PDB file of C-alpha atoms and ligand atoms in Angstrom:
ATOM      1  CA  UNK A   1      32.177  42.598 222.915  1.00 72.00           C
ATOM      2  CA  UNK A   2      31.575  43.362 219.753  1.00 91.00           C
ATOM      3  CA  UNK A   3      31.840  46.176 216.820  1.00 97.00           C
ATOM      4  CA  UNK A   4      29.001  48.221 215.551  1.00 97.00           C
ATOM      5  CA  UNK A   5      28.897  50.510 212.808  1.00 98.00           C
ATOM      6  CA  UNK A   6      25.489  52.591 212.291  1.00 97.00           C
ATOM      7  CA  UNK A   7      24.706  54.687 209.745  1.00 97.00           C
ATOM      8  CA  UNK A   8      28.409  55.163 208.810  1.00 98.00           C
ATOM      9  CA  UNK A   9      29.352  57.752 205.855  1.00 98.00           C
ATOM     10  CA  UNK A  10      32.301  59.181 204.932  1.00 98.00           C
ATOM     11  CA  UNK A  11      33.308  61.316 202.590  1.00 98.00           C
ATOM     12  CA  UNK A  12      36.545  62.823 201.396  1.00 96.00           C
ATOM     13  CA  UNK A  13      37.485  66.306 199.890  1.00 95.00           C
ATOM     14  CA  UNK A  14      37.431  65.787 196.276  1.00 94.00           C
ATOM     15  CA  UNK A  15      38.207  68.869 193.828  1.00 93.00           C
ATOM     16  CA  UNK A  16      35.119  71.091 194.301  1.00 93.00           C
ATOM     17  CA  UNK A  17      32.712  68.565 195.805  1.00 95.00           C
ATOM     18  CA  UNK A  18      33.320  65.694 198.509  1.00 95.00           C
ATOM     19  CA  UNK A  19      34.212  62.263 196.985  1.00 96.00           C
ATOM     20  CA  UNK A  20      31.648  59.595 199.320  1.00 97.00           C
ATOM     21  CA  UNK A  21      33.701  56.464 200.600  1.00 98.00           C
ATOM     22  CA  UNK A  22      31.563  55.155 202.931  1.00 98.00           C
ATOM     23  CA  UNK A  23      27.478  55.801 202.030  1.00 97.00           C
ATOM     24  CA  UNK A  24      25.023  55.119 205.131  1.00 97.00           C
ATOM     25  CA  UNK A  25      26.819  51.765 206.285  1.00 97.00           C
ATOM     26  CA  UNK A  26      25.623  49.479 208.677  1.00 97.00           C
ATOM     27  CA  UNK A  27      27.450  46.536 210.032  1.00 97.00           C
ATOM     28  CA  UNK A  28      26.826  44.810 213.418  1.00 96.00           C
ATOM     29  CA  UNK A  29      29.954  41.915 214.057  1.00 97.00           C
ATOM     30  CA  UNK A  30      29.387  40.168 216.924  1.00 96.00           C
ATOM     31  CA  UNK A  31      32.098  38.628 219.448  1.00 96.00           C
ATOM     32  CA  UNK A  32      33.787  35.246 218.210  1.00 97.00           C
ATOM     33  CA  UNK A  33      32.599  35.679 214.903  1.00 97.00           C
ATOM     34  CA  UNK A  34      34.325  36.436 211.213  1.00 97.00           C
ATOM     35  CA  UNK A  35      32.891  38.717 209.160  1.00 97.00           C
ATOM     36  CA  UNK A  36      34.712  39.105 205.423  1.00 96.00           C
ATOM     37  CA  UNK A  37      34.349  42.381 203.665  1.00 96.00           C
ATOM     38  CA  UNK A  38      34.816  41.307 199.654  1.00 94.00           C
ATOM     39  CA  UNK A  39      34.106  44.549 196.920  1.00 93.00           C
ATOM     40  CA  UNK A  40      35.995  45.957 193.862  1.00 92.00           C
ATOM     41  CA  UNK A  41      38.953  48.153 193.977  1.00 92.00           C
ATOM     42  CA  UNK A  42      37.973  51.851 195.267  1.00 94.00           C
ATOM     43  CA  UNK A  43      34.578  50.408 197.065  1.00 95.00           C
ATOM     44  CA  UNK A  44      35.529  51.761 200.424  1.00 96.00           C
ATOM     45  CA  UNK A  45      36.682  48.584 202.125  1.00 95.00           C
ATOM     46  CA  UNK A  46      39.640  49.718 203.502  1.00 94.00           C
ATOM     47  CA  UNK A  47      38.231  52.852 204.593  1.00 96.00           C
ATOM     48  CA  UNK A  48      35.577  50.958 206.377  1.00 97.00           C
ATOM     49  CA  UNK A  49      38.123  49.449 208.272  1.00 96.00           C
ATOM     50  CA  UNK A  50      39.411  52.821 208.962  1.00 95.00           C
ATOM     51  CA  UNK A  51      36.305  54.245 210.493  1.00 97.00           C
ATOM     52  CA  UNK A  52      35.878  51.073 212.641  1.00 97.00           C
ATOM     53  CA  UNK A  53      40.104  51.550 213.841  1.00 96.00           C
ATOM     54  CA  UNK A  54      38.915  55.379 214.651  1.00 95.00           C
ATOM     55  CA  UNK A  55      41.485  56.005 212.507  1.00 93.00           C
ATOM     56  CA  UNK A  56      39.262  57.905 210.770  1.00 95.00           C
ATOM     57  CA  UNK A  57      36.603  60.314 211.726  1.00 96.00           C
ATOM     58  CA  UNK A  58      32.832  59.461 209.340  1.00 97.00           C
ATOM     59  CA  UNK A  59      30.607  62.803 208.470  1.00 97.00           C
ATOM     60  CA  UNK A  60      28.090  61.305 210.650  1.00 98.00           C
ATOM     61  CA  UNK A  61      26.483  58.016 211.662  1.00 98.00           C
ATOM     62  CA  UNK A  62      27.754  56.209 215.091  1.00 97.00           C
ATOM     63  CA  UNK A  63      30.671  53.371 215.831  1.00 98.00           C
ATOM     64  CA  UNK A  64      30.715  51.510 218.900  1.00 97.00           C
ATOM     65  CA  UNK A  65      33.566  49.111 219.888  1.00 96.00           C
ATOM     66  CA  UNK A  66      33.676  47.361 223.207  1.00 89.00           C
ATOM     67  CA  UNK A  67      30.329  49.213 224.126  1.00 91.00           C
ATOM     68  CA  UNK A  68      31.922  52.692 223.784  1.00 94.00           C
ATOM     69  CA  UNK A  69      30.505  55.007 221.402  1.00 96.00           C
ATOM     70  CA  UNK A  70      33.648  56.527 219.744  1.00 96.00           C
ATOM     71  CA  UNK A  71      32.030  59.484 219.254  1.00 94.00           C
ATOM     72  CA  UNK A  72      32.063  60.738 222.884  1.00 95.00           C
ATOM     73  CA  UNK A  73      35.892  60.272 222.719  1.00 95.00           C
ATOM     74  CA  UNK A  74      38.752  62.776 222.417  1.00 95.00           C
ATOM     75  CA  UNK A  75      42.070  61.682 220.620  1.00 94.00           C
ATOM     76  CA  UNK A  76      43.428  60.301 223.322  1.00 95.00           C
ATOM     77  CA  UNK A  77      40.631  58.500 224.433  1.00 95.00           C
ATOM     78  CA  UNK A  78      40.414  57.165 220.812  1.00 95.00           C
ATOM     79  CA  UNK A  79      44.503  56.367 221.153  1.00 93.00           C
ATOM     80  CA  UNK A  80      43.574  54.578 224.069  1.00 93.00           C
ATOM     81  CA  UNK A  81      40.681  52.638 223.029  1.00 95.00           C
ATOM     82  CA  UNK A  82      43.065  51.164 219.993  1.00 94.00           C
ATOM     83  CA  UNK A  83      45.773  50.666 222.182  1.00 91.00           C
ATOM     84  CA  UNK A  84      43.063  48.509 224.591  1.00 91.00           C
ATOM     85  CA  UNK A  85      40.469  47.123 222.321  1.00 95.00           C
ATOM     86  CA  UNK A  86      41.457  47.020 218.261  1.00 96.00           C
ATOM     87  CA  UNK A  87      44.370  44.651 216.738  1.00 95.00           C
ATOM     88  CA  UNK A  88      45.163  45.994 213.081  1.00 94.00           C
ATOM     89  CA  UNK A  89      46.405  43.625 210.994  1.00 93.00           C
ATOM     90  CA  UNK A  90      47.838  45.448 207.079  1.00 85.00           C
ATOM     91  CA  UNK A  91      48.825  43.815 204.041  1.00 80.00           C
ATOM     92  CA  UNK A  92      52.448  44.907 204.728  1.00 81.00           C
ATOM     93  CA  UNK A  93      53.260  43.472 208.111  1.00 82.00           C
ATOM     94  CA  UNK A  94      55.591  46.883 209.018  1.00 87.00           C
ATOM     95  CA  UNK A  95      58.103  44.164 211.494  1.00 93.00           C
ATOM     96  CA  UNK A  96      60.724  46.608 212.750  1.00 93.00           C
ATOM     97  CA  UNK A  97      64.033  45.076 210.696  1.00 94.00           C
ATOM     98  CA  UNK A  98      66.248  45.421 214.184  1.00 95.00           C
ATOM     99  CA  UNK A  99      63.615  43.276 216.365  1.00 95.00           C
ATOM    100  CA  UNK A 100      62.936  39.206 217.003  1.00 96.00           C
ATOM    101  CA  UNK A 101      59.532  37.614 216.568  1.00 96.00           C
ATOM    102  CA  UNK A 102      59.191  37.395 220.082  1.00 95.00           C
ATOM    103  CA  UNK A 103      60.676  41.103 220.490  1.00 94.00           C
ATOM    104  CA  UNK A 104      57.879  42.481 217.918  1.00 94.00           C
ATOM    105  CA  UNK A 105      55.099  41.380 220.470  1.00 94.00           C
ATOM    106  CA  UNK A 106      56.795  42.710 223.549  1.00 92.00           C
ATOM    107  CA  UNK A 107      57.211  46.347 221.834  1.00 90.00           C
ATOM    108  CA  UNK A 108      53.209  46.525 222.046  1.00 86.00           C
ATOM    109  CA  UNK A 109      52.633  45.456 226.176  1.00 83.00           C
ATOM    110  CA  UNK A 110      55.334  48.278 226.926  1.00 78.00           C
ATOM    111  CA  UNK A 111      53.714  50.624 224.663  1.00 72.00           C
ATOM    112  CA  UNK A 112      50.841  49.897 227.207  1.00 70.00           C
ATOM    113  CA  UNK A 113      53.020  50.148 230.188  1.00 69.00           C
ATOM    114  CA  UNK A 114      52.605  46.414 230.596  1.00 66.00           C
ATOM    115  CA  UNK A 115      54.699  44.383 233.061  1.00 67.00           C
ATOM    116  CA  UNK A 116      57.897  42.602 230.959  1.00 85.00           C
ATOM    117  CA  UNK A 117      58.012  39.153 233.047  1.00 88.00           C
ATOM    118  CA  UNK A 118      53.790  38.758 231.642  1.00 89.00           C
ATOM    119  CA  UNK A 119      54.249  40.450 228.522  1.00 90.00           C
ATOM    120  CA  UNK A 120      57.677  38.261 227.861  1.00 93.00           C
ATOM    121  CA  UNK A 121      55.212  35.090 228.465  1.00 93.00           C
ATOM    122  CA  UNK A 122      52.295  36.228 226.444  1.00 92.00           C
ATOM    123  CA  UNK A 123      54.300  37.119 223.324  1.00 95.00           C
ATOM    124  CA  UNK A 124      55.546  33.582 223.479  1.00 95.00           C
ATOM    125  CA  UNK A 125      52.584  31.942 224.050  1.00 93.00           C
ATOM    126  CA  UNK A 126      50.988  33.634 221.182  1.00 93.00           C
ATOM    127  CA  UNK A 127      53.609  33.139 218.766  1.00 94.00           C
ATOM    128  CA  UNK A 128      52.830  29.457 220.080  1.00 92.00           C
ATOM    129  CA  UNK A 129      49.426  29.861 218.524  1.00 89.00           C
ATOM    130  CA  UNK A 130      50.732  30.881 215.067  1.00 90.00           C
ATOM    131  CA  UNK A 131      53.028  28.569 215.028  1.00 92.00           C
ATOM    132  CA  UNK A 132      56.067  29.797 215.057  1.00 95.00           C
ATOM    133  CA  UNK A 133      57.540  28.872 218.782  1.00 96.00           C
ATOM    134  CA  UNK A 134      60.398  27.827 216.862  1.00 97.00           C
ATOM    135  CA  UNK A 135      60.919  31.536 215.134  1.00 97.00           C
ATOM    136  CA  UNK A 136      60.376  33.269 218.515  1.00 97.00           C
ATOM    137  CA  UNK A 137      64.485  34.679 217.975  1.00 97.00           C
ATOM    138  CA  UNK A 138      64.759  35.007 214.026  1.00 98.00           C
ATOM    139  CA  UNK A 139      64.333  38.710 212.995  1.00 97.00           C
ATOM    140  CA  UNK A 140      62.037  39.847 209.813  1.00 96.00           C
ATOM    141  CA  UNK A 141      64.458  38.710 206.768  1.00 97.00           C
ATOM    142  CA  UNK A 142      65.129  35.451 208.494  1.00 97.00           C
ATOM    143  CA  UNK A 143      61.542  35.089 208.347  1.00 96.00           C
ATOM    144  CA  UNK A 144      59.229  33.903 205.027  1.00 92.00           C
ATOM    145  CA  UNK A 145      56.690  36.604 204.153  1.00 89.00           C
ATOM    146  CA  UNK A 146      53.854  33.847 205.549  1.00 89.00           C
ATOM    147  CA  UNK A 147      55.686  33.973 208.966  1.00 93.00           C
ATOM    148  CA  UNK A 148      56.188  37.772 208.778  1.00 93.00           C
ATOM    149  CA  UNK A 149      52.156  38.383 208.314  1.00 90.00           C
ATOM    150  CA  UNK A 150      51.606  35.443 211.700  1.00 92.00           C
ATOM    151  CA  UNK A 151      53.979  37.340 213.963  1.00 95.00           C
ATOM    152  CA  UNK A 152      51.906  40.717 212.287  1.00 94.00           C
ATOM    153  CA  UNK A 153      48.434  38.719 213.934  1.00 93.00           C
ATOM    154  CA  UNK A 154      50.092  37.742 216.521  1.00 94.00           C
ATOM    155  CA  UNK A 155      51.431  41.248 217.391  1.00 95.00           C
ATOM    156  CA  UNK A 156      47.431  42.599 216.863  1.00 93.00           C
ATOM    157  CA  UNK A 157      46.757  39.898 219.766  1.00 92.00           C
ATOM    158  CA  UNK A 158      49.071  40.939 222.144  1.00 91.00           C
ATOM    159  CA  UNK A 159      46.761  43.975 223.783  1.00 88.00           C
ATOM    160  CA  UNK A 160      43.761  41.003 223.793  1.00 90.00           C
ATOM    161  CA  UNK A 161      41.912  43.074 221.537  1.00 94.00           C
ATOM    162  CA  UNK A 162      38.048  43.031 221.146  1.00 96.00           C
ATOM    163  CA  UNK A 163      37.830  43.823 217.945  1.00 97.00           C
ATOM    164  CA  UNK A 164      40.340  42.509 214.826  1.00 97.00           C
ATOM    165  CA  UNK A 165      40.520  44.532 212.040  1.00 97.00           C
ATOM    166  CA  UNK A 166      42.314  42.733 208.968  1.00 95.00           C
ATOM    167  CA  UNK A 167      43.197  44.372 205.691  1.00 94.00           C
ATOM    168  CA  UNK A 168      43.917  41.818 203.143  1.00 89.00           C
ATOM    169  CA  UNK A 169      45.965  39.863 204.591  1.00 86.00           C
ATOM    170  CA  UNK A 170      46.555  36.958 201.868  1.00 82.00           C
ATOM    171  CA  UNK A 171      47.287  39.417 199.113  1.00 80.00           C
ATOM    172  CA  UNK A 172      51.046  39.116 199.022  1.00 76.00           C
ATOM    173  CA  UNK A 173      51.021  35.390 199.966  1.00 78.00           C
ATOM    174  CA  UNK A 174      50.297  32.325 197.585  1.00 82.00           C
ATOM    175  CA  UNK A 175      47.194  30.337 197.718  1.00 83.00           C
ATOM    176  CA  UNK A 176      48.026  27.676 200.553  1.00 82.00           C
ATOM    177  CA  UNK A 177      49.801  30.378 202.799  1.00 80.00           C
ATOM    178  CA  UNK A 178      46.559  32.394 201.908  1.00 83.00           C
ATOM    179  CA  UNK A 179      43.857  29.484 203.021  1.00 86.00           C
ATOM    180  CA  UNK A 180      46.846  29.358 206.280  1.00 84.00           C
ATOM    181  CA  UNK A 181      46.403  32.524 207.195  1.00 85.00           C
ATOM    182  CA  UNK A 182      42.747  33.000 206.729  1.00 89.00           C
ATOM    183  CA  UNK A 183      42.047  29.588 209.031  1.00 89.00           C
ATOM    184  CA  UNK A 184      44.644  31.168 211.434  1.00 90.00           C
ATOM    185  CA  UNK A 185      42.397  34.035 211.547  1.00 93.00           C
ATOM    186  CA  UNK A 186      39.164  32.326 211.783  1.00 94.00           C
ATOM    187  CA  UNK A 187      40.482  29.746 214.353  1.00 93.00           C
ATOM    188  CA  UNK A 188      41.968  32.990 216.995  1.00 92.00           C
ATOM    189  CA  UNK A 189      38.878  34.790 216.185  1.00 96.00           C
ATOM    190  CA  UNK A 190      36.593  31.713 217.924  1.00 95.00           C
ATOM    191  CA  UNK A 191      39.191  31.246 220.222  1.00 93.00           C
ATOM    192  CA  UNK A 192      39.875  34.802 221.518  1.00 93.00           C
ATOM    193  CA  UNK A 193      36.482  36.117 221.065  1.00 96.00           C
ATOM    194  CA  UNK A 194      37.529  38.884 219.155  1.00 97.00           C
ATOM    195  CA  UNK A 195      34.707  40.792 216.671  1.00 97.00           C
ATOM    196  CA  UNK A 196      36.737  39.977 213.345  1.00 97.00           C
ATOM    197  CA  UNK A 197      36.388  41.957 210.317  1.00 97.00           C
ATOM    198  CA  UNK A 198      38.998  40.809 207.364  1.00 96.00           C
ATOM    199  CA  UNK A 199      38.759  42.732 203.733  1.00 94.00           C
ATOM    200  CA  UNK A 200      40.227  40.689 201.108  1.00 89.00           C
ATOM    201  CA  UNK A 201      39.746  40.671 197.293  1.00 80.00           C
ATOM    202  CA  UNK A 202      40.118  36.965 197.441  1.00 80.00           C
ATOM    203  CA  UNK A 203      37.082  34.869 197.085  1.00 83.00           C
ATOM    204  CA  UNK A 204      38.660  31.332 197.160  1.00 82.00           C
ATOM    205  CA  UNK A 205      38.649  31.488 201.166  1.00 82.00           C
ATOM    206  CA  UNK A 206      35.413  32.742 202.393  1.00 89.00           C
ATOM    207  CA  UNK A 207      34.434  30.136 203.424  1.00 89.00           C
ATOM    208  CA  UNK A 208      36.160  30.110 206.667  1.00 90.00           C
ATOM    209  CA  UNK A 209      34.194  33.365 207.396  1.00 94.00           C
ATOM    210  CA  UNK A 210      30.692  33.360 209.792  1.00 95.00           C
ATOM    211  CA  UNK A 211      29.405  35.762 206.682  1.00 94.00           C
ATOM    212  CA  UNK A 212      30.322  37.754 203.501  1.00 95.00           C
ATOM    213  CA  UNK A 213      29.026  41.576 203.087  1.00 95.00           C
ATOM    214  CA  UNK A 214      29.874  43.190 200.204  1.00 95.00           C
ATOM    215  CA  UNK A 215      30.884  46.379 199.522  1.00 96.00           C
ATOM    216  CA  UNK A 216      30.390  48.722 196.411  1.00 95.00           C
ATOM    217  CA  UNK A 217      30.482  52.419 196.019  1.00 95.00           C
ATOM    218  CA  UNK A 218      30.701  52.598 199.610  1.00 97.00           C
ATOM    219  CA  UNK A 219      27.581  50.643 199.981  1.00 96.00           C
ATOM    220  CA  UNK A 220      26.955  47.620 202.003  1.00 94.00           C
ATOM    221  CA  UNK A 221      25.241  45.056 200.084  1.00 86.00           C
ATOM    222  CA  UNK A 222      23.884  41.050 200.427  1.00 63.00           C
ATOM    223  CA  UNK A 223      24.821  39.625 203.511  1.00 56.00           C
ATOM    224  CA  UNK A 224      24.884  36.390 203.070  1.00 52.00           C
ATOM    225  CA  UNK A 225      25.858  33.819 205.999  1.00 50.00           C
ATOM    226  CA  UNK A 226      27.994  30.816 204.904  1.00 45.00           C
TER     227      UNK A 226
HETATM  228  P1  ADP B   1      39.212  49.948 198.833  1.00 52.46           P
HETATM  229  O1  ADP B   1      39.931  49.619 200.087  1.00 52.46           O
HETATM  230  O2  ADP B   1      37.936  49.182 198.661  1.00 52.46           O
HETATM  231  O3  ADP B   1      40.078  49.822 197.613  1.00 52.46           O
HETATM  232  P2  ADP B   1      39.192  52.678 199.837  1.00 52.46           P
HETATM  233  O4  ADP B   1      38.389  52.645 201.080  1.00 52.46           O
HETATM  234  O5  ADP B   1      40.675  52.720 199.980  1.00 52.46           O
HETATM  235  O6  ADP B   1      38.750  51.484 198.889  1.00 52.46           O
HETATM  236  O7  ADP B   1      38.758  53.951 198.983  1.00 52.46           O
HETATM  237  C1  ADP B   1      37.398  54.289 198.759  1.00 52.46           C
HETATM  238  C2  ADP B   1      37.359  55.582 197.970  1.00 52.46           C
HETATM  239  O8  ADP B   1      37.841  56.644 198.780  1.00 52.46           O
HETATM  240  C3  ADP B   1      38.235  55.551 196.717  1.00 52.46           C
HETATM  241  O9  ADP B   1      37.585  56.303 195.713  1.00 52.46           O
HETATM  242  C4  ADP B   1      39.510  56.251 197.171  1.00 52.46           C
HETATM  243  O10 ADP B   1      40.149  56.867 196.093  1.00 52.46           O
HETATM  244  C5  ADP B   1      38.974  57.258 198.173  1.00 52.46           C
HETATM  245  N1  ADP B   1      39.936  57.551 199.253  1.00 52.46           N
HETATM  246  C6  ADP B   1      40.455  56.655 200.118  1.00 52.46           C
HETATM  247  N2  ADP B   1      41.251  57.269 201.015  1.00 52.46           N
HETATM  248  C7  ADP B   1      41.237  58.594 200.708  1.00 52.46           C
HETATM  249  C8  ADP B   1      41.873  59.764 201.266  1.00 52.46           C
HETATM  250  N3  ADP B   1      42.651  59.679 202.335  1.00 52.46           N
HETATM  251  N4  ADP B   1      41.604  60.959 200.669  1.00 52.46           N
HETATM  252  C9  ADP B   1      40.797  61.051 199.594  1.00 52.46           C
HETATM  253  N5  ADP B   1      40.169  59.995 199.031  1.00 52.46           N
HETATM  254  C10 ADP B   1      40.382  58.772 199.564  1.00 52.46           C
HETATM  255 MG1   MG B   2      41.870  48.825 200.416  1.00 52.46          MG
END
């Protein structure tokens, strides 16, 4: 399933007038594929990501994720449809200090009432496929900051998302644990299927992604494949 955003602007209160994040943005990401979202400071990337998380309400335009029109939903329908369909992934991985790796992952299925036997095995297989099987029991400060942003992915995976939403990831890591994490990404995005969309400000690792758009005064420019 993928994520489609048509038409999208935002804007924000801004003194007298209304300060326009997001200007007439389209962006269609299809299933199994990586799109990176590259633009200066300010452009609206994050708040791109925002709209597509229906985090945020846009002034007008549509987004659809996993063929729903968000749109037609109330909060909790939009609560529900991020619980169900959207993995988040921030630059600060938020890891509650008090829980394991493997505990992190579990907190999600019982936020979705899901059974603890399944969720206990999914939370270790997918800590598996960060690799960190070994980590499963260490708790966030007995964890490096690259492990701390895998069990953060992982965590997004746990609800088998549709559609990955990844803000910068690298930024606080150094260049190898960067290109780690971005091939992590890429290679969970072909694997899962997910509709992967992954701002960062760093240009040395596009190339893992299917395509680069780029964004600038809220305006979606060249896409060009890779
Ligand atoms: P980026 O992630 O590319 O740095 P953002 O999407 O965070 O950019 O911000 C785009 C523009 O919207 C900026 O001018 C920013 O100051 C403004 N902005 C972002 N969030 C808010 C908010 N909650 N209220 C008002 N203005 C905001
Ligand atoms: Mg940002």
């Amino acid at each position: 399933m993928s994520l489609l955003l048509e038409d999208v602007t935002l804007t924000y209160p801004d003194g007298e007038g209304r300060l326009t994040a997001l200007d007439a943005v389209s962006l269609d990401v299809p299933a199994g594929t990586l799109t990176a979202v590259v633009g200066p400071s300010g452009s609206g990337k994050s708040s791109l990501l925002a709209v597509a998380a229906t985090l945020v309400t846009p002034d007008s335009g549509r987004v659809v994720v996993a063929g729903l029109d968000t749109g037609t939903l109330d909060r909790a329908g939009k609560a529900r449809l991020r619980r169900e369909h959207i993995g988040l992934v921030f630059q600060q991985p938020n890891l509650l200090p008090s829980l394991t790796a493997l505990e992190q992952l579990q907190v999600m299925a019982q936020l979705s009432g899901g059974a603890s036997r399944a969720a206990r095995d999914r939370a270790a297989a997918l800590l598996d496929s960060v690799g960190l099987a070994a980590q499963a029991h260490r708790r966030p400060h007995q964890l490096s900051g690259g492990q701390r942003q895998r069990v953060n992915i992982a965590r997004a995976l746990m609800n088998e998302p549709s559609v990955l939403l990844v803000d910068e990831p690298t930024s606080a890591l150094d260049h190898e644990r960067g290109a780690a994490v971005m091939e992590l990404i890429a290679g969970l995005t072909r694997d899962r299927g997910t509709a992967t969309v992954l701002v960062t400000h760093d240009r040395t690792h596009l190339g893992r992604a299917d395509r680069t758009v780029t964004v600038r005064d809220g305006r979606i420019g060249a896409h060009a494949p890779v």
